[in-house]
């Protein structure tokens, strides 16, 4: 293709398409590249591009090959014009009218069907030509209409260099690396970029309203791999060269300047076609809230088959400046070809209609030069997106200066520029200031509107650059976790990453916390759940394994005081959970399950298990020692041995009623032997007073609960806390069985649990009061009444820490009946 000769003859009888070649095809067919190559083969040339961003990109490419002195860049807001340029790069709207060049090209000509900008592209298709060669570049859907509008034009169709495949729907957080996610509003773009930042470290952001400098800085982060995701509006569809493998549509609707509507298949194709580069295949799909693509649309996008463009937008370009009315009439003319339709009233025309109602403007707009100057003022774009009336006020002010003073006063212009000269504020504030400065940059680039336009061009360009850099910084601060993005890139480069374990167990890779090592278990950070989490953990694997082996060795030699058994059965070593109690047949000999991940293995695991088993055995024997001594007693025989066995099974507290028959037959010598081992025979319980200490009872209740395997551990922990606080009684929790209170050293008596030794002391107060008779010698005991009952005393209620109905419920549970008598 690049060796093809393009030629045409000039003459008065030439066909409209003579000397024109339309190069048509889908995205990624190298059309723009071809235009650049063809232009450089000529002595001079001009190329019109659809975006200021793309114009800047093409300008840079040509400068790299021919030098700055050979190339001019002309956009509405920027003019770089050396003394004698050979080549001109421009936005389509800003293409110079009076240039005589050997080669001319217009890119993305299918935009001529666009309601807002289409009439400009149509004008360039119909009226702009190079002396020797004219290239029109665009989608294949333009072929029939070009053949009808420009008979005699040569049409070349270029196939896409790579395949485009549909990849279906996928969550935003599950998109593959090198994905561009496309949405159609700044709010949507920002929300998606925030989500990507949390999951994958960051995203570059591209909006059509960004200045070239900001956009280039954002794209550079994506291109060089600092981030793997690009979130953008349809600005990515206009020929921007990006290293994208997959395009995901997060929305399928856009506002086209007149209404919200679904994209056409050709518009979908323009954006989806950014996936893949040169001969590398690309994929496209849906994500977020985008509705699934129907099979017909998928087929059209994969095979590049779309309905042809039926109609182009047209507006009369040969304007009549004889008077204000004549200008308005000429703008309202209809086209003379069936493939052209009059474009909707554009922004500049709406502004003209507004200012034409102003009496002062009408007074000034007399004569061709004055009307033409007014139309020039109406061309100032409304970058700030004000209402037509508000924008018209600015145009009126500018026109007044130009007509009354000949130029815009420097002092007034300086004040306007100065309002935007601040780099503080958030993304929206900075974007607003850039829109403001773009307006003044545009004004500064009018050749005769200011006394020293070059001076002001330099100032506005410098200010736009300063604001653009600040906006890039804000976008990066908000949407990129720089540390994470650098980390991801180093991972992909297979660099050896610096990994360490912090003092409190945090696992740090290249200064980035990826999780915690709690004992022998690595817990990844919940925020590190993205696609690179496994790679990060793999990077830390070696250090984790070394640290776990070192910890195992340290635990193996740790003193007893470093271990704690918590109320839920967890063994903690210097605060970290390292093992859990597991029920066994014998409550006094539970087993241990080590808490660890797969990194604790072999000899290290055995050393941990051995040390923890030894500590647990020592801990239980230390707190519940009398039970072990009793179970090993060799001087107990018969009934005494049986009672001892039951007392050990009951973990040191046994209800007397359970063994009432054995107690009747237990002789005094056997009782004395049991007492020798610390056993006390109370009225209600057989127990070890020594084992009623809070630590011993908490351990006993935990061992009992592990064996039961169905105990509410939260409720048990609560009553353990009450028991450990030294209370002699407390309200009963119905969630726990009666036995739970017994192993805690308490007895459930009605609505209260009372400590077993307190019950014995209560019995010691009640017994003499009941035994008293009128004939009994000595002083009448406290509470004695008539030899058949007793009166409740303060000493009794104080003992249990209860009174009234609570105390009455305790007595009833012990078998007493309340009999109310008058005092």
mmCIF file of C-alpha atoms in Angstrom, residues 520 549 551-557 594 600-614:
data_model
loop_
_atom_site.group_PDB
_atom_site.id
_atom_site.type_symbol
_atom_site.label_atom_id
_atom_site.label_comp_id
_atom_site.label_asym_id
_atom_site.label_seq_id
_atom_site.Cartn_x
_atom_site.Cartn_y
_atom_site.Cartn_z
ATOM 1 C CA UNK A 520 2.219 -19.654 62.373
ATOM 2 C CA UNK A 549 10.924 -22.042 61.167
ATOM 3 C CA UNK A 551 9.413 -18.966 65.385
ATOM 4 C CA UNK A 552 9.038 -22.732 65.814
ATOM 5 C CA UNK A 553 12.561 -22.928 67.197
ATOM 6 C CA UNK A 554 11.888 -19.990 69.519
ATOM 7 C CA UNK A 555 8.608 -21.484 70.779
ATOM 8 C CA UNK A 556 10.344 -24.810 71.434
ATOM 9 C CA UNK A 557 12.615 -23.062 73.958
ATOM 10 C CA UNK A 594 -1.744 -26.586 66.150
ATOM 11 C CA UNK A 600 4.821 -25.181 59.309
ATOM 12 C CA UNK A 601 5.988 -28.708 58.506
ATOM 13 C CA UNK A 602 8.419 -31.480 59.444
ATOM 14 C CA UNK A 603 10.758 -31.077 62.398
ATOM 15 C CA UNK A 604 9.555 -27.526 63.095
ATOM 16 C CA UNK A 605 5.974 -28.707 63.484
ATOM 17 C CA UNK A 606 7.016 -31.607 65.721
ATOM 18 C CA UNK A 607 9.013 -29.247 67.960
ATOM 19 C CA UNK A 608 5.975 -26.957 68.349
ATOM 20 C CA UNK A 609 3.651 -29.878 69.090
ATOM 21 C CA UNK A 610 6.036 -31.361 71.689
ATOM 22 C CA UNK A 611 6.542 -28.055 73.513
ATOM 23 C CA UNK A 612 2.828 -27.175 73.601
ATOM 24 C CA UNK A 613 1.805 -30.670 74.747
ATOM 25 C CA UNK A 614 4.310 -30.441 77.608
#
